[in-house]
Amino acid sequence: MLDWYSENMVVGCGNPLQTDDGFGPAVVSELKKIALPENVKVLDAGLAGPHYLFTLMAQSDAPVRKMVIVDILDFGGEPGQITKVTPDYLSPGSYTDDHSWGLREPLRVLAERMEIVIIGCQPECIELSRISNEDESYEFWVTDTVKKAIPKAVRLVLDEIGVDYGHTISSQKTHHGGAAGEADGA
């Protein structure tokens, strides 16, 4: 069986048809344009994030050391604002999948086996996109506000997996009291 996993996993979650919910897949699309080390795999998990996270990863032949999840996250910020959190930060019901299943507890269990970081973007809109699917000018239908956050998220992911891509990491507030892209307490 082909193993989809590696020491460092970047998993983009979301539905590109639901406007800003396509943030995770859009960031993954950008990361796939970059030559990454062999110990890094990037997955567009779409709506199947929980399945990838909880089932297949547990069956992986390759131990996963670190997983970076890229998704929208309602943390009360401004649309397009990015935060970095760990499963410990998530309050009950604050992070759910498309079927309203809470992801906090399963992620906390997985965090006992690996380091987990969530790069979350505050969405502006998660309604079904009204842009025609015949319009070829849109690869992803995220709002302009959230689209501007994609390069910042890419830099934060690269920082998390230890890839120096020659950029200064942008300063965004986290829920750990520091700035995203900086070590906690820095």
Tab-separated table of C-alpha atoms in Angstrom:
chain	number	residue	atom	x	y	z
A	1	MET	CA	0.000	0.000	0.000
A	2	LEU	CA	1.265	3.404	-0.955
A	3	ASP	CA	1.873	5.379	2.202
A	4	TRP	CA	0.533	8.904	1.954
A	5	TYR	CA	2.259	10.124	5.080
A	6	SER	CA	5.638	11.473	6.018
A	7	GLU	CA	7.509	12.822	9.019
A	8	ASN	CA	5.981	16.265	8.460
A	9	MET	CA	2.434	16.528	7.160
A	10	VAL	CA	0.643	19.633	5.943
A	11	VAL	CA	-3.097	19.034	5.615
A	12	GLY	CA	-5.428	21.590	4.041
A	13	CYS	CA	-9.067	21.114	5.035
A	14	GLY	CA	-12.161	22.657	3.520
A	15	ASN	CA	-14.634	22.838	0.679
A	16	PRO	CA	-13.567	25.087	-2.225
A	17	LEU	CA	-17.220	25.422	-3.287
A	18	GLN	CA	-18.081	27.184	-0.041
A	19	THR	CA	-16.200	30.403	-0.561
A	20	ASP	CA	-13.685	30.929	2.302
A	21	ASP	CA	-13.931	27.305	3.399
A	22	GLY	CA	-11.614	26.725	0.437
A	23	PHE	CA	-8.773	28.492	2.284
A	24	GLY	CA	-7.008	25.248	3.316
A	25	PRO	CA	-7.044	23.730	-0.189
A	26	ALA	CA	-5.932	27.088	-1.673
A	27	VAL	CA	-2.901	27.214	0.659
A	28	VAL	CA	-2.073	23.590	-0.187
A	29	SER	CA	-2.233	24.454	-3.897
A	30	GLU	CA	0.378	27.174	-3.362
A	31	LEU	CA	2.598	24.869	-1.282
A	32	LYS	CA	2.566	22.251	-4.051
A	33	LYS	CA	4.280	24.800	-6.330
A	34	ILE	CA	7.305	24.861	-3.987
A	35	ALA	CA	10.057	22.232	-3.904
A	36	LEU	CA	9.815	20.821	-0.383
A	37	PRO	CA	12.112	18.394	1.460
A	38	GLU	CA	11.385	14.664	1.078
A	39	ASN	CA	10.269	14.416	4.701
A	40	VAL	CA	7.305	16.726	3.976
A	41	LYS	CA	4.021	15.736	2.360
A	42	VAL	CA	1.218	18.107	1.526
A	43	LEU	CA	-2.375	16.862	1.287
A	44	ASP	CA	-5.558	18.548	0.186
A	45	ALA	CA	-7.898	16.702	2.547
A	46	GLY	CA	-10.964	18.592	1.359
A	47	LEU	CA	-13.895	17.595	3.513
A	48	ALA	CA	-12.293	14.302	4.477
A	49	GLY	CA	-9.929	15.871	7.021
A	50	PRO	CA	-11.189	13.823	9.962
A	51	HIS	CA	-10.862	10.605	7.954
A	52	TYR	CA	-7.274	11.442	7.009
A	53	LEU	CA	-6.457	12.677	10.471
A	54	PHE	CA	-7.896	9.897	12.544
A	55	THR	CA	-8.064	6.746	10.450
A	56	LEU	CA	-5.453	6.624	7.751
A	57	MET	CA	-2.776	8.366	9.774
A	58	ALA	CA	-3.146	5.762	12.514
A	59	GLN	CA	-2.448	3.071	9.874
A	60	SER	CA	0.550	4.848	8.386
A	61	ASP	CA	3.805	2.936	7.970
A	62	ALA	CA	5.731	6.191	8.375
A	63	PRO	CA	5.522	7.778	11.801
A	64	VAL	CA	4.261	11.334	11.605
A	65	ARG	CA	6.261	13.696	13.818
A	66	LYS	CA	4.419	16.920	13.080
A	67	MET	CA	1.117	17.794	11.433
A	68	VAL	CA	0.215	21.310	10.342
A	69	ILE	CA	-3.508	21.728	9.666
A	70	VAL	CA	-4.572	24.669	7.488
A	71	ASP	CA	-8.239	25.554	7.755
A	72	ILE	CA	-10.687	28.326	8.489
A	73	LEU	CA	-11.232	28.917	12.173
A	74	ASP	CA	-13.736	31.246	13.789
A	75	PHE	CA	-11.701	32.836	16.583
A	76	GLY	CA	-13.466	36.221	16.540
A	77	GLY	CA	-10.779	37.930	14.503
A	78	GLU	CA	-11.046	40.171	11.479
A	79	PRO	CA	-11.753	38.388	8.172
A	80	GLY	CA	-8.458	37.273	6.689
A	81	GLN	CA	-6.642	37.390	10.035
A	82	ILE	CA	-4.526	34.333	10.725
A	83	THR	CA	-3.885	32.629	14.022
A	84	LYS	CA	-1.808	29.661	15.092
A	85	VAL	CA	-3.194	27.367	17.773
A	86	THR	CA	-2.675	23.901	19.179
A	87	PRO	CA	-5.469	21.422	20.030
A	88	ASP	CA	-5.130	22.418	23.707
A	89	TYR	CA	-6.367	25.897	22.848
A	90	LEU	CA	-9.578	24.728	21.178
A	91	SER	CA	-12.654	25.039	23.348
A	92	PRO	CA	-15.382	22.375	23.083
A	93	GLY	CA	-17.361	22.874	19.869
A	94	SER	CA	-15.034	25.579	18.562
A	95	TYR	CA	-13.615	23.432	15.757
A	96	THR	CA	-16.003	21.142	13.930
A	97	ASP	CA	-16.100	19.398	10.601
A	98	ASP	CA	-18.789	19.827	7.954
A	99	HIS	CA	-21.026	17.380	9.829
A	100	SER	CA	-20.682	19.323	13.084
A	101	TRP	CA	-18.464	16.655	14.624
A	102	GLY	CA	-16.164	18.183	17.178
A	103	LEU	CA	-12.505	17.771	16.264
A	104	ARG	CA	-11.037	18.998	19.537
A	105	GLU	CA	-10.913	15.686	21.406
A	106	PRO	CA	-9.680	13.522	18.498
A	107	LEU	CA	-6.948	16.081	17.810
A	108	ARG	CA	-5.935	16.105	21.477
A	109	VAL	CA	-5.586	12.308	21.355
A	110	LEU	CA	-3.491	12.533	18.183
A	111	ALA	CA	-1.389	15.254	19.838
A	112	GLU	CA	-0.151	12.608	22.290
A	113	ARG	CA	1.585	10.913	19.318
A	114	MET	CA	2.715	13.941	17.326
A	115	GLU	CA	3.003	17.713	17.398
A	116	ILE	CA	-0.087	19.369	15.929
A	117	VAL	CA	-0.363	23.008	14.887
A	118	ILE	CA	-3.448	24.568	13.349
A	119	ILE	CA	-3.009	27.580	11.065
A	120	GLY	CA	-6.494	29.091	11.087
A	121	CYS	CA	-7.874	31.930	9.018
A	122	GLN	CA	-10.911	33.939	10.106
A	123	PRO	CA	-13.431	33.563	7.250
A	124	GLU	CA	-15.493	36.375	5.799
A	125	CYS	CA	-18.092	34.127	4.126
A	126	ILE	CA	-18.642	30.377	3.920
A	127	GLU	CA	-21.763	30.369	1.775
A	128	LEU	CA	-21.905	28.381	-1.428
A	129	SER	CA	-19.950	30.330	-4.012
A	130	ARG	CA	-22.040	32.261	-6.507
A	131	ILE	CA	-19.207	32.507	-8.980
A	132	SER	CA	-19.932	30.497	-12.083
A	133	ASN	CA	-17.975	27.272	-12.190
A	134	GLU	CA	-17.403	28.045	-15.867
A	135	ASP	CA	-15.311	31.095	-14.895
A	136	GLU	CA	-11.713	30.029	-15.502
A	137	SER	CA	-10.242	33.101	-13.825
A	138	TYR	CA	-10.919	31.617	-10.391
A	139	GLU	CA	-8.932	28.643	-9.191
A	140	PHE	CA	-10.396	29.016	-5.710
A	141	TRP	CA	-13.422	31.073	-4.785
A	142	VAL	CA	-12.272	32.530	-1.494
A	143	THR	CA	-13.123	36.175	-0.834
A	144	ASP	CA	-10.503	38.794	-1.689
A	145	THR	CA	-9.894	39.402	2.022
A	146	VAL	CA	-9.058	35.766	2.680
A	147	LYS	CA	-7.168	35.432	-0.614
A	148	LYS	CA	-4.726	38.080	0.686
A	149	ALA	CA	-4.002	35.856	3.700
A	150	ILE	CA	-2.816	32.912	1.585
A	151	PRO	CA	0.840	34.079	1.186
A	152	LYS	CA	1.055	34.699	4.952
A	153	ALA	CA	-0.274	31.222	5.647
A	154	VAL	CA	2.239	29.689	3.229
A	155	ARG	CA	5.105	31.443	5.062
A	156	LEU	CA	3.792	30.278	8.444
A	157	VAL	CA	3.509	26.681	7.237
A	158	LEU	CA	7.071	26.780	5.860
A	159	ASP	CA	8.270	28.125	9.201
A	160	GLU	CA	6.436	25.344	11.041
A	161	ILE	CA	8.065	22.608	8.956
A	162	GLY	CA	11.482	24.233	9.196
A	163	VAL	CA	11.816	25.387	5.601
A	164	ASP	CA	13.574	28.728	5.251
A	165	TYR	CA	12.148	30.231	2.136
A	166	GLY	CA	13.876	33.551	2.565
A	167	HIS	CA	10.871	35.498	3.804
A	168	THR	CA	10.315	37.338	7.026
A	169	ILE	CA	7.371	35.783	8.803
A	170	SER	CA	4.518	38.247	9.165
A	171	SER	CA	3.339	39.312	12.559
A	172	GLN	CA	-0.192	38.068	13.278
A	173	LYS	CA	-1.640	37.609	16.728
A	174	THR	CA	-2.012	34.107	18.107
A	175	HIS	CA	-4.089	32.848	20.947
A	176	HIS	CA	-0.958	32.025	22.903
A	177	GLY	CA	-0.128	35.658	23.550
A	178	GLY	CA	2.547	35.926	20.875
A	179	ALA	CA	2.569	36.547	17.196
A	180	ALA	CA	2.032	33.839	14.595
A	181	GLY	CA	5.401	32.985	13.140
A	182	GLU	CA	7.199	33.618	16.411
A	183	ALA	CA	7.940	31.098	19.080
A	184	ASP	CA	5.425	31.214	21.901
A	185	GLY	CA	6.411	33.829	24.420
A	186	ALA	CA	8.769	35.538	21.960
